[in-house]
Coordinates of C-alpha atoms in Angstrom, one line a residue:
X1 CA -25.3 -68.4 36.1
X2 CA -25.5 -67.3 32.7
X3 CA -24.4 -64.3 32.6
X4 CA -21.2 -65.4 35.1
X5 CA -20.4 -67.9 32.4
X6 CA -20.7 -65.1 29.8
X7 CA -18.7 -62.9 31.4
X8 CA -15.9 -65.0 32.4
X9 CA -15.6 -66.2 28.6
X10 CA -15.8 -62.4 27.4
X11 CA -13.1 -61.3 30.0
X12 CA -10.5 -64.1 29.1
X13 CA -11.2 -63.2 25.1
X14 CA -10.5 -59.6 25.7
X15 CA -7.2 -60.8 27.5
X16 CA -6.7 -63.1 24.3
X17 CA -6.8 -60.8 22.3
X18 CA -4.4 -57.9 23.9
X19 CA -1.9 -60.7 24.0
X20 CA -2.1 -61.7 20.3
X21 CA -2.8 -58.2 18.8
X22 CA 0.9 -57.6 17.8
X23 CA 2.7 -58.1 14.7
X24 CA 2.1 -61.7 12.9
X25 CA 5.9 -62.0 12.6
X26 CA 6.5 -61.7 16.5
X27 CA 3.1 -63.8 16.5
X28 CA 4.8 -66.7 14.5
X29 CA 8.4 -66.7 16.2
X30 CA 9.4 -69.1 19.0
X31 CA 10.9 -66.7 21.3
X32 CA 11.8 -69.7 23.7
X33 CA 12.4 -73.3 23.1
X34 CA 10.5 -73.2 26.7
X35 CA 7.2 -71.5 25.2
X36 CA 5.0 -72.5 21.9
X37 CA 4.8 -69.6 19.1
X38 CA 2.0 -67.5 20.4
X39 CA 0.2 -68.5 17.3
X40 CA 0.1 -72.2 18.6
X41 CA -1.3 -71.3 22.1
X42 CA -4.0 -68.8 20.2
X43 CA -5.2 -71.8 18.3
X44 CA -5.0 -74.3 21.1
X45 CA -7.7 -71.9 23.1
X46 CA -10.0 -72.3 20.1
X47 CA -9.6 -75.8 20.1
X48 CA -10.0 -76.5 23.9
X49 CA -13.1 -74.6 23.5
X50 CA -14.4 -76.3 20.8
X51 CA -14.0 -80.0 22.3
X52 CA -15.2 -79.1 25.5
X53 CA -18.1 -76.1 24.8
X54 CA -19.0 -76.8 21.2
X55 CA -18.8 -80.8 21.2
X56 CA -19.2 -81.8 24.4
X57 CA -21.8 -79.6 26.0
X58 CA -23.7 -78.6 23.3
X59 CA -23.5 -81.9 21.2
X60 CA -22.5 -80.0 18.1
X61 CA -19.8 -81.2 15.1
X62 CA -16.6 -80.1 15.6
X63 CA -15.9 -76.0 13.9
X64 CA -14.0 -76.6 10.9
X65 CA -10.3 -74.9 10.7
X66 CA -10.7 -71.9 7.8
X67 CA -14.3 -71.9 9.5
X68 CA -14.8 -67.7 9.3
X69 CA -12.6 -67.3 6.0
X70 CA -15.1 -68.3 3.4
X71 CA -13.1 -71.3 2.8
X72 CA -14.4 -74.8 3.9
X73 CA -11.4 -76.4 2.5
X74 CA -8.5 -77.5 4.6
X75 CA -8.0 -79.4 7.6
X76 CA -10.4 -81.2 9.5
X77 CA -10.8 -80.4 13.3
X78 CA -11.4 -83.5 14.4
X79 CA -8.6 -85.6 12.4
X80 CA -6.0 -82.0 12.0
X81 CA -7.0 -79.5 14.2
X82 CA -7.5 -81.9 17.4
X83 CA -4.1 -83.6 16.9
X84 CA -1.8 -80.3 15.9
X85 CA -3.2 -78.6 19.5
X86 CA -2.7 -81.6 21.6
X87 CA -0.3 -80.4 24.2
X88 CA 0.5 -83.6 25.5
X89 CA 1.2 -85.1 22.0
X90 CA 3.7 -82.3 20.8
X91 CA 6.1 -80.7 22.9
X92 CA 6.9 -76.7 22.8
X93 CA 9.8 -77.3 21.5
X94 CA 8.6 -78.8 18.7
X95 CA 5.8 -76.6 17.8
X96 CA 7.0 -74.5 15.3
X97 CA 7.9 -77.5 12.8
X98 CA 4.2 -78.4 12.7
X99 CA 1.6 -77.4 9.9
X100 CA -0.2 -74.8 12.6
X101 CA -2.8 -72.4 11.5
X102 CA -1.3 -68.5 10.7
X103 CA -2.2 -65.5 12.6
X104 CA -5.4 -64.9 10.3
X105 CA -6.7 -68.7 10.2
X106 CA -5.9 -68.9 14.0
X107 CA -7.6 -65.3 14.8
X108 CA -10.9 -66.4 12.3
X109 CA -11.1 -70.2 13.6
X110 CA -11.0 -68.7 18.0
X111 CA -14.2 -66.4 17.3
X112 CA -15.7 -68.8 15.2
X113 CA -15.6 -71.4 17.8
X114 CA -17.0 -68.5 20.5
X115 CA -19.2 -67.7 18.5
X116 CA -20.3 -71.2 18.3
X117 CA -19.8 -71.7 21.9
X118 CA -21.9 -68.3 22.8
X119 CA -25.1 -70.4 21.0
X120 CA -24.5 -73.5 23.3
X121 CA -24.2 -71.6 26.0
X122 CA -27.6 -69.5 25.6
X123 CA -29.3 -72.9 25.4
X124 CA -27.7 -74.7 28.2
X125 CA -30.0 -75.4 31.6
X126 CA -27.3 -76.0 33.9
X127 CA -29.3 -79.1 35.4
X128 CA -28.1 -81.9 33.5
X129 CA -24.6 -83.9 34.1
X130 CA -21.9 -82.9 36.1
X131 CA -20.4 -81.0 33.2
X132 CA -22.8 -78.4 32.6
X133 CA -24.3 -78.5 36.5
X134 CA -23.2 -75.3 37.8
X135 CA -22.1 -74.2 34.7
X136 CA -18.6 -76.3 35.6
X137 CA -17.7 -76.7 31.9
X138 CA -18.2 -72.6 30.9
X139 CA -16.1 -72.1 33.8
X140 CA -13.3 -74.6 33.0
X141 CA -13.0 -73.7 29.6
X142 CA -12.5 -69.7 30.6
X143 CA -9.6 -71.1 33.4
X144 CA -8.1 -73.2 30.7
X145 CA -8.0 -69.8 28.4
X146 CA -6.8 -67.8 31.2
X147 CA -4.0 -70.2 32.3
X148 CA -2.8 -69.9 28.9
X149 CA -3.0 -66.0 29.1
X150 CA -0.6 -66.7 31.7
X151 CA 1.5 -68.5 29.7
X152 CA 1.5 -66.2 26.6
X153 CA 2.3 -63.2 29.4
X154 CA 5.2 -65.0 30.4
X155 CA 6.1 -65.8 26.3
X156 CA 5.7 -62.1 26.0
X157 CA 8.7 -61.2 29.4
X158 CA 10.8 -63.8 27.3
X159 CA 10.5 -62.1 23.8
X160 CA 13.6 -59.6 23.0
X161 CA 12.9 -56.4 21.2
X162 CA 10.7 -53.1 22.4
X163 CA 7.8 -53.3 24.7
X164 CA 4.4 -54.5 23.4
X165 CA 2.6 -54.6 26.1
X166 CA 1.6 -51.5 28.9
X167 CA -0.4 -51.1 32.0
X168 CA -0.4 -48.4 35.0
X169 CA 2.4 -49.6 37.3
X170 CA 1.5 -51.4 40.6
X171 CA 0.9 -49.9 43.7
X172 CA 4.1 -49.7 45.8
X173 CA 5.2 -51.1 49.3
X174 CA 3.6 -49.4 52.2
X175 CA 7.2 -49.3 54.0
X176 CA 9.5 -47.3 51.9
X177 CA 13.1 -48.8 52.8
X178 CA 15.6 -47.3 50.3
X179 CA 17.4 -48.7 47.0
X180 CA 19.4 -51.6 46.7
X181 CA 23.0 -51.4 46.7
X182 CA 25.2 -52.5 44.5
X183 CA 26.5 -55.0 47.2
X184 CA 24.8 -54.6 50.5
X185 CA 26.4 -55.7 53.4
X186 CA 26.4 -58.8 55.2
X187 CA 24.0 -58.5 57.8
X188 CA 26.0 -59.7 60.9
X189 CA 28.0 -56.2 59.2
X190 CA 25.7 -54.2 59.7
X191 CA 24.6 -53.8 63.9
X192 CA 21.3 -52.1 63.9
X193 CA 22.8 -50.1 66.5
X194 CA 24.9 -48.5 64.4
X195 CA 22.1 -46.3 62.5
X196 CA 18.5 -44.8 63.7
X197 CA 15.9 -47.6 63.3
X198 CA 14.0 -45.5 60.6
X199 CA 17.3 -45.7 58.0
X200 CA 18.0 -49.3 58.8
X201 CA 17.0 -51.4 55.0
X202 CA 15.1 -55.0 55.3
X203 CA 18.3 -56.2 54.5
X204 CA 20.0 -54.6 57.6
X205 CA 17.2 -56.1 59.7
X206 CA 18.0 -60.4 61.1
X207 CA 16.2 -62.6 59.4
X208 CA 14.6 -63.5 63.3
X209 CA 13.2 -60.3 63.0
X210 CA 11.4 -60.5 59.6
X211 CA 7.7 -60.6 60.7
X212 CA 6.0 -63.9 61.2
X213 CA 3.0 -65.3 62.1
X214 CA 2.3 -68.5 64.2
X215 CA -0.7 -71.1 62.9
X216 CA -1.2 -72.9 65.8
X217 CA -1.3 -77.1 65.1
X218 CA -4.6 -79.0 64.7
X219 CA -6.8 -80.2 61.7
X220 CA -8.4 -78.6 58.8
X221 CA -10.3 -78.8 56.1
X222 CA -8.0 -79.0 53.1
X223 CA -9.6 -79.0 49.2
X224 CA -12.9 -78.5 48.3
X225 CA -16.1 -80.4 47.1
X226 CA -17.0 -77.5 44.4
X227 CA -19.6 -75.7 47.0
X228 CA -22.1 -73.4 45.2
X229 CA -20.3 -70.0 44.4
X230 CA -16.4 -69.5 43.1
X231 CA -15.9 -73.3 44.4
X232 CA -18.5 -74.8 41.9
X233 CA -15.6 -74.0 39.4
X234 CA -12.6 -75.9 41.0
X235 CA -10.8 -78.1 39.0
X236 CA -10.6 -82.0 39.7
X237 CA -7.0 -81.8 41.4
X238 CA -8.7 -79.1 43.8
X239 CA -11.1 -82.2 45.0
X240 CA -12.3 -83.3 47.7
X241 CA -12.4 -81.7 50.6
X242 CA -10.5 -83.5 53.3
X243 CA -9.0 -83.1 56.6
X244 CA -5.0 -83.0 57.3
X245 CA -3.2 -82.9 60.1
X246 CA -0.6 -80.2 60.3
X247 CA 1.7 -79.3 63.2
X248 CA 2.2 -75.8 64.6
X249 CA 4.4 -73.3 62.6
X250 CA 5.6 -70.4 61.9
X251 CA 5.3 -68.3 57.9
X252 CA 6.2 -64.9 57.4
X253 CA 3.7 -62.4 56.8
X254 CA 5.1 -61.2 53.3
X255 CA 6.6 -62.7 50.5
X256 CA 10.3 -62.1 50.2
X257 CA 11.3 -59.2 48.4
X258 CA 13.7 -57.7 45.9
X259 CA 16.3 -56.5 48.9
X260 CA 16.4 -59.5 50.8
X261 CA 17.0 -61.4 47.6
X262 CA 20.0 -59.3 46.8
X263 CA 21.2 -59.6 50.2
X264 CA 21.2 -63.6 49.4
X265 CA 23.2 -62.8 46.4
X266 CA 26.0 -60.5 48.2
X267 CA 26.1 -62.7 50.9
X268 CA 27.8 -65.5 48.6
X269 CA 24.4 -67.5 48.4
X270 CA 24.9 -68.3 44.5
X271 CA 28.8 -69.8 45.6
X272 CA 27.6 -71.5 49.3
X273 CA 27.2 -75.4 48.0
X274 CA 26.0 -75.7 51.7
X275 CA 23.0 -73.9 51.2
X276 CA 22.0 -76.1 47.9
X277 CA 20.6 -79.3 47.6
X278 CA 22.7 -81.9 45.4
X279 CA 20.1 -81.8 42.5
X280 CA 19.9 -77.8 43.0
X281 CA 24.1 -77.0 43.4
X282 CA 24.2 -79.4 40.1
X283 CA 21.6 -77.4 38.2
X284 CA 22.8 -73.9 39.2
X285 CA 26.7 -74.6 38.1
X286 CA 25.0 -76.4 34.9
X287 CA 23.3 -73.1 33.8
X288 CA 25.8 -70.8 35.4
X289 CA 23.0 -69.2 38.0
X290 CA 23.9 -66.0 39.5
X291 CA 20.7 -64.2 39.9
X292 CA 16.9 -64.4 39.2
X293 CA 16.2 -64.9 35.8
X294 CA 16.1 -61.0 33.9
X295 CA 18.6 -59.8 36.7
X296 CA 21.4 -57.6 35.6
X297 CA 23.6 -54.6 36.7
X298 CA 24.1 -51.5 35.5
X299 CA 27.1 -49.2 34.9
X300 CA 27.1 -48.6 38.3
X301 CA 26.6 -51.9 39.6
X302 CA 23.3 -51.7 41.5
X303 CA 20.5 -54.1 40.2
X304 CA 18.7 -53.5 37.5
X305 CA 16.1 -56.3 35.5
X306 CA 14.3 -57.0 31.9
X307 CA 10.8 -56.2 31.9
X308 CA 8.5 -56.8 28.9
X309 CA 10.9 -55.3 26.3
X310 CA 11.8 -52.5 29.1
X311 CA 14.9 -52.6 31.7
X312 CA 14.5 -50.6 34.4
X313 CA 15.7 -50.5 38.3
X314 CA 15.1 -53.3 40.5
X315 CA 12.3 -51.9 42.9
X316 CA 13.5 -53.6 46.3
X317 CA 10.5 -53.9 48.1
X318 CA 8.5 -56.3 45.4
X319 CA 8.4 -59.6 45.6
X320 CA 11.6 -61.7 43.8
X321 CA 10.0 -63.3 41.0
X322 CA 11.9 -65.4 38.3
X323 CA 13.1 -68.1 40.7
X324 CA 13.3 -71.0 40.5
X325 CA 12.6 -74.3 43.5
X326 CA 16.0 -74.4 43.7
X327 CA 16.5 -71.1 44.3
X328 CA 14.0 -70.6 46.7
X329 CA 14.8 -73.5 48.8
X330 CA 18.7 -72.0 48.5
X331 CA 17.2 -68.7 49.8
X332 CA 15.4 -70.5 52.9
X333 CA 18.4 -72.8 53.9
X334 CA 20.1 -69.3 53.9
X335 CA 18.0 -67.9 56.0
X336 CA 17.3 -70.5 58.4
X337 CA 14.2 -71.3 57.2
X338 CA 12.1 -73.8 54.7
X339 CA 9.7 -73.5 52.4
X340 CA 6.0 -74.2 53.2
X341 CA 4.5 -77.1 52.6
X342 CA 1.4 -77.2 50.5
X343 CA -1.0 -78.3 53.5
X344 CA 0.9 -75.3 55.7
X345 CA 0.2 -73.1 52.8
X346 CA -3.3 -74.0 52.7
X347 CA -4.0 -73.4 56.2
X348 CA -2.2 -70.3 56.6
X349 CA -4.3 -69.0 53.4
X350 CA -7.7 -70.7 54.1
X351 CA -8.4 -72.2 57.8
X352 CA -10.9 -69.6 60.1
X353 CA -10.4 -71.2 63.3
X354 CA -12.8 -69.4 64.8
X355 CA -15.8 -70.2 62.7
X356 CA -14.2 -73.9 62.2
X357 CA -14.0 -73.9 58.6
X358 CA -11.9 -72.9 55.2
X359 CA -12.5 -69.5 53.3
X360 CA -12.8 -69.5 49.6
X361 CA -9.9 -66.8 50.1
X362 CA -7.5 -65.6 52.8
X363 CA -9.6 -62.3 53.6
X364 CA -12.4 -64.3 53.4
X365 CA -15.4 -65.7 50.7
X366 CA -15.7 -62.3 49.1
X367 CA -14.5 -62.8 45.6
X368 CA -11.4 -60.9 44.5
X369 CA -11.3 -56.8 43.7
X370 CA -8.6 -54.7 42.9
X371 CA -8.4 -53.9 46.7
X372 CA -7.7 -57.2 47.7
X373 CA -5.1 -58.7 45.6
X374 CA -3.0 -57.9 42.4
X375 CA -4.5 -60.4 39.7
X376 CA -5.6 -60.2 36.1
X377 CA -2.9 -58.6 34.4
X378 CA -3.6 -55.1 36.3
X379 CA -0.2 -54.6 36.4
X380 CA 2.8 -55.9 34.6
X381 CA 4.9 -56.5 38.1
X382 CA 4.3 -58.0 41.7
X383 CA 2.8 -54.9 43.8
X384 CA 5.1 -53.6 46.8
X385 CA 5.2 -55.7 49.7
X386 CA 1.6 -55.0 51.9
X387 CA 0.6 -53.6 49.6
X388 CA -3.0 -55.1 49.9
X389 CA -3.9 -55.1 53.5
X390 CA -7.6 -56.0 52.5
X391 CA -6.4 -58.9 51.5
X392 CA -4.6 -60.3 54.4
X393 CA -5.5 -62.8 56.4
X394 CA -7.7 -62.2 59.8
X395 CA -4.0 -62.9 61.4
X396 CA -2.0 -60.2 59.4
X397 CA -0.6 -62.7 56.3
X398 CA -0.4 -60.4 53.6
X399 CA -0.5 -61.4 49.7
X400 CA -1.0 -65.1 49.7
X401 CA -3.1 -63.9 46.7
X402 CA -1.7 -62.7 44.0
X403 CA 1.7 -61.2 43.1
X404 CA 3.7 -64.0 42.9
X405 CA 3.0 -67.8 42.8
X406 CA 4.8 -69.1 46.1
X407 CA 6.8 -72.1 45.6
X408 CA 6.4 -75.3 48.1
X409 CA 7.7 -77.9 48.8
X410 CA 5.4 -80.7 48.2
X411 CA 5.0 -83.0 45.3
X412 CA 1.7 -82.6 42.9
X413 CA -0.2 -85.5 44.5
X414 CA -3.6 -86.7 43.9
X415 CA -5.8 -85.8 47.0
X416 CA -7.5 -89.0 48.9
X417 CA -10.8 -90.0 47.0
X418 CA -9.7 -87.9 43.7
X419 CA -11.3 -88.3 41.0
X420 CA -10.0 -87.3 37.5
X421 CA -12.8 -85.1 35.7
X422 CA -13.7 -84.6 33.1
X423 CA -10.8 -86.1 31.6
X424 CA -7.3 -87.5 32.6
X425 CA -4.8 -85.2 31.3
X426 CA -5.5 -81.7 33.2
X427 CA -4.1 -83.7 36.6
X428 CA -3.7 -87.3 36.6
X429 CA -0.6 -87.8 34.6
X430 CA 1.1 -85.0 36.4
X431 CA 1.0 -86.7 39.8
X432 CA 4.2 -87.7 40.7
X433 CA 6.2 -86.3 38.5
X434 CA 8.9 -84.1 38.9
X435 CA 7.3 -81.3 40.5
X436 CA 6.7 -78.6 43.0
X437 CA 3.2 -77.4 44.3
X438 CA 3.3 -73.5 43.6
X439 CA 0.1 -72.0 45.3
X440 CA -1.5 -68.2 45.1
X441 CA -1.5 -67.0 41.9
X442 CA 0.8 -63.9 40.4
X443 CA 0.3 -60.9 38.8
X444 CA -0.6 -62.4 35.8
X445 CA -3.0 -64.7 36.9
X446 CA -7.0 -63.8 36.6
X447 CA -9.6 -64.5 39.3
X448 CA -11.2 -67.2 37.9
X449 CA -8.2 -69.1 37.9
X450 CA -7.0 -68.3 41.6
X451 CA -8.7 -69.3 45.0
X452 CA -7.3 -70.6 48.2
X453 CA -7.6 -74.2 47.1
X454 CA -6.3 -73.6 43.4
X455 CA -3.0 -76.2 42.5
X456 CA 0.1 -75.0 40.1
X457 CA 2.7 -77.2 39.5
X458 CA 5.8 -77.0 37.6
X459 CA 9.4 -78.4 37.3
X460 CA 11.7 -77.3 40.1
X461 CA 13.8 -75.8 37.0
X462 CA 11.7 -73.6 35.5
X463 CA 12.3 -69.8 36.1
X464 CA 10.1 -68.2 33.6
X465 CA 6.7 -68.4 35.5
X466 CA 6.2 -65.5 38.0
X467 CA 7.1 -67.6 41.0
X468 CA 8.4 -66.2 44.0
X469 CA 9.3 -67.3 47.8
X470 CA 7.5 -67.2 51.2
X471 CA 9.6 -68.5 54.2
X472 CA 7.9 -71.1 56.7
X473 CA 9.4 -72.8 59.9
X474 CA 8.9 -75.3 62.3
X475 CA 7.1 -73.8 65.7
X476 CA 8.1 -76.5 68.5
X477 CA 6.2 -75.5 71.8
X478 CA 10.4 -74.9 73.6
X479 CA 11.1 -72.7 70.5
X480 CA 12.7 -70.2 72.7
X481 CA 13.0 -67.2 70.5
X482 CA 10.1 -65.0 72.3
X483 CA 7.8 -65.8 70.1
X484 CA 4.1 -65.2 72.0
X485 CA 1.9 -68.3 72.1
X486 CA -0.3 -68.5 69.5
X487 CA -3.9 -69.1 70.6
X488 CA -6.1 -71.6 68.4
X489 CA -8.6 -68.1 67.6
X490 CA -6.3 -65.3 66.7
X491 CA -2.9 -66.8 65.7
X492 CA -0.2 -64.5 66.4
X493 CA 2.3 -62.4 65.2
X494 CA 6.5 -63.1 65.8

């Protein structure tokens, strides 16, 4: 346990510290009114840390500010450092105006506080209270500083000027299907008669024919109590395990990609009011939406997008990311679809009908490798669609993990018998707020924050997380589209 604790702690640091080591000027700057100065979040790590880690479990006093510099003067954690890296207290917005450590104080007071942290952590016996049983508290601090790696990844895709950051490029779709044009056709334009079957492009293909699979209707186990393994870490919004209901229906087997996307577009789905809620039409003409966020053409007119300081050509067959709920609920009323809801997305991801229980993951309890799912940073871009057919589902649902964080459409809701742990503001003054369950992780989520019971939530608005869309429908027994029967052991594919 300690050396799991250790080693999730060292591997977020490491992350930390790719993301921060860049020039103190770009370090400092706001580069969104939507995102903190890097600075802030860098700080805000070290401060988590030290409540939780150096306070809290080990029952130390709090790790002075210029603690590390030789200089004990300055502010106070407890009455300065605790208040300035409340997130709840001080908007993003509003960060840069406040009296935040530099680069160097920020930089010295983080490994100060691990340091710190590292000493309560070689002492702890893991068989006290429910915050050190298991080594929960180890573990929520290193998902705390991943999420926030997250966040600082998606800073970074919002900063202008050259590319900081590099990685080998993801692995690409296992079915090659062509560019994208600069306007593809319609797809009632386009008979797939008309050319041989190999050279027809997704976006030639009906959406009836985009592969699905059924999940037949019955009960499972939705949540988690924190079993012993990758469970013990879930967070209190992840709790308990309960059983729900959900009727027979139908998700596709990959998230939608890049081609399809643009098909939306040419196909007059940023003009169609029809295909847009009230809130979401109002939204899209307020900001003047006309593609994914980082979308642009070139000279030539074919699609092209921003990536970490880079623009390069739109690779069609990754998942769309930059959307927002609105667009993705747009995209399924196009396509004569819905989004999932969270319990379908569970299910799809988790339930093993055949042994009559939930996985940890969708391939199974096996923790996450570079075979199974594209997590941690890896790669600086959703992988090709199927990509990762280790990681699919026993039924043939590919990427649920990983990639892109899949909107639904269910409201962030507290589960029956929650209980807020250890404190309030992680969950319980989120739920019922303005928001939309995102479930699965993205690219640049890590492992330790991503599991088939793991919660996201965000405002249908935002664009700048690495969300993306997975289609769902409705599977009523007279369907009557030749889809086989699904049987309750093996699912089956449309």
């Amino acid at each position: 346990m300690r050396a799991a604790c250790r080693g999730a702690l060292e591997r977020a640091r490491r992350r930390t510290r790719g993301l921060t080591d860049i020039p103190d000027d770009q370090l400092t700057a706001q580069h969104s009114a939507l995102m903190s100065p890097l600075v802030w979040d860098l700080a805000h790590i070290g401060n988590q840390e030290d409540r939780w880690l150096v306070r809290a479990a080990g029952g130390c006093a709090a790790t002075p500010a210029r603690a590390g510099l030789g200089d004990p003067s300055g502010l106070d954690a407890v009455s300065g450092l605790d208040d300035l890296y409340d997130a709840l207290q001080h908007p993003r917005s509003t960060r840069p105006s406040l009296p935040i450590l530099g680069p160097t104080e920020a930089r010295a007071y983080a490994e100060s506080v691990r340091e710190r942290a590292f000493d309560v952590l070689d002492h702890c016996g893991f068989d006290g209270d429910a915050l050190t049983a298991d080594g929960f508290v180890f573990g929520m601090v290193a998902q705390h500083e991943q999420q926030h790696d997250e966040t600082m990844l998606a800073t970074h895709q919002l900063r202008t000027g050259l590319a900081l950051l590099h990685a080998p490029a993801a692995p690409r779709a296992r079915r090659a299907t062509g560019p994208v044009s600069a306007d593809p056709a319609p797809e009632s334009a386009v008979p797939e008669s008309a050319v041989p079957e190999s050279a027809v492009p997704e976006s030639a293909v009906p959406e009836s024919a985009v592969p699905e699979i059924v999940v037949p209707g019955g009960a499972f186990t939705m949540g988690t109590d924190g079993t012993a393994g990758t469970e013990s870490w879930a967070l209190d919004n992840e709790r308990p395990a309960h059983r729900v209901e959900v009727a027979a229906f139908a998700i596709e087997a990959l998230p939608v990609t890049n081609r399809r996307y643009a098909h939306f577009i040419a196909d007059g789905g940023y003009r169609r009011r029809e295909l847009w809620s009230e809130r979401g039409w109002r939204h899209r003409v307020e900001e003047g939406l006309e593609a994914p966020q980082f979308w642009s053409r070139d000279g030539d007119g074919r699609w092209q997008r921003r990536r970490f300081g880079a623009t390069v050509a739109l690779e069609p067959d990754e998942p769309v990311v930059h959307v927002s709920y609105f667009e993705a609920e747009a995209f399924a009323a196009w396509a004569d679809k819905r989004l999932p809801t969270e319990a379908e997305w569970e299910k799809a991801a988790r339930h093993d009908a055949a042994a009559g229980r939930s996985r940890t993951y969708p391939w199974g309890d096996a923790e996450p490798t570079e075979y199974h799912a594209n997590l941690g940073q890896r790669h600086l871009s959703p992988a090709g669609a199927g990509a990762y057919p280790a990681g699919a589902t026993v039924t043939g649902i590919h990427q649920l993990i990983g990639d892109v964080w899949e909107w639904t459409s269910s409201g962030f809701e507290a589960y029956p018998g929650f209980r807020a742990f250890p404190y309030r503001e992680y969950s319980e003054v989120f739920f019922g707020g303005d928001y939309r369950v995102l479930r699965g992780g993205s690219f640049g989520t890590d492992a330790v924050a991503c599991r088939g019971t793991f919660r996201n939530w965000d405002h249908p608005v935002r664009r700048q997380i690495f969300a993306g869309i997975r289609l769902a429908r409705d599977y009523p027994a007279n369907d009557g589209v030749g889809i086989a029967a699904a049987s309750e052991r093996d699912g089956a594919r449309a």
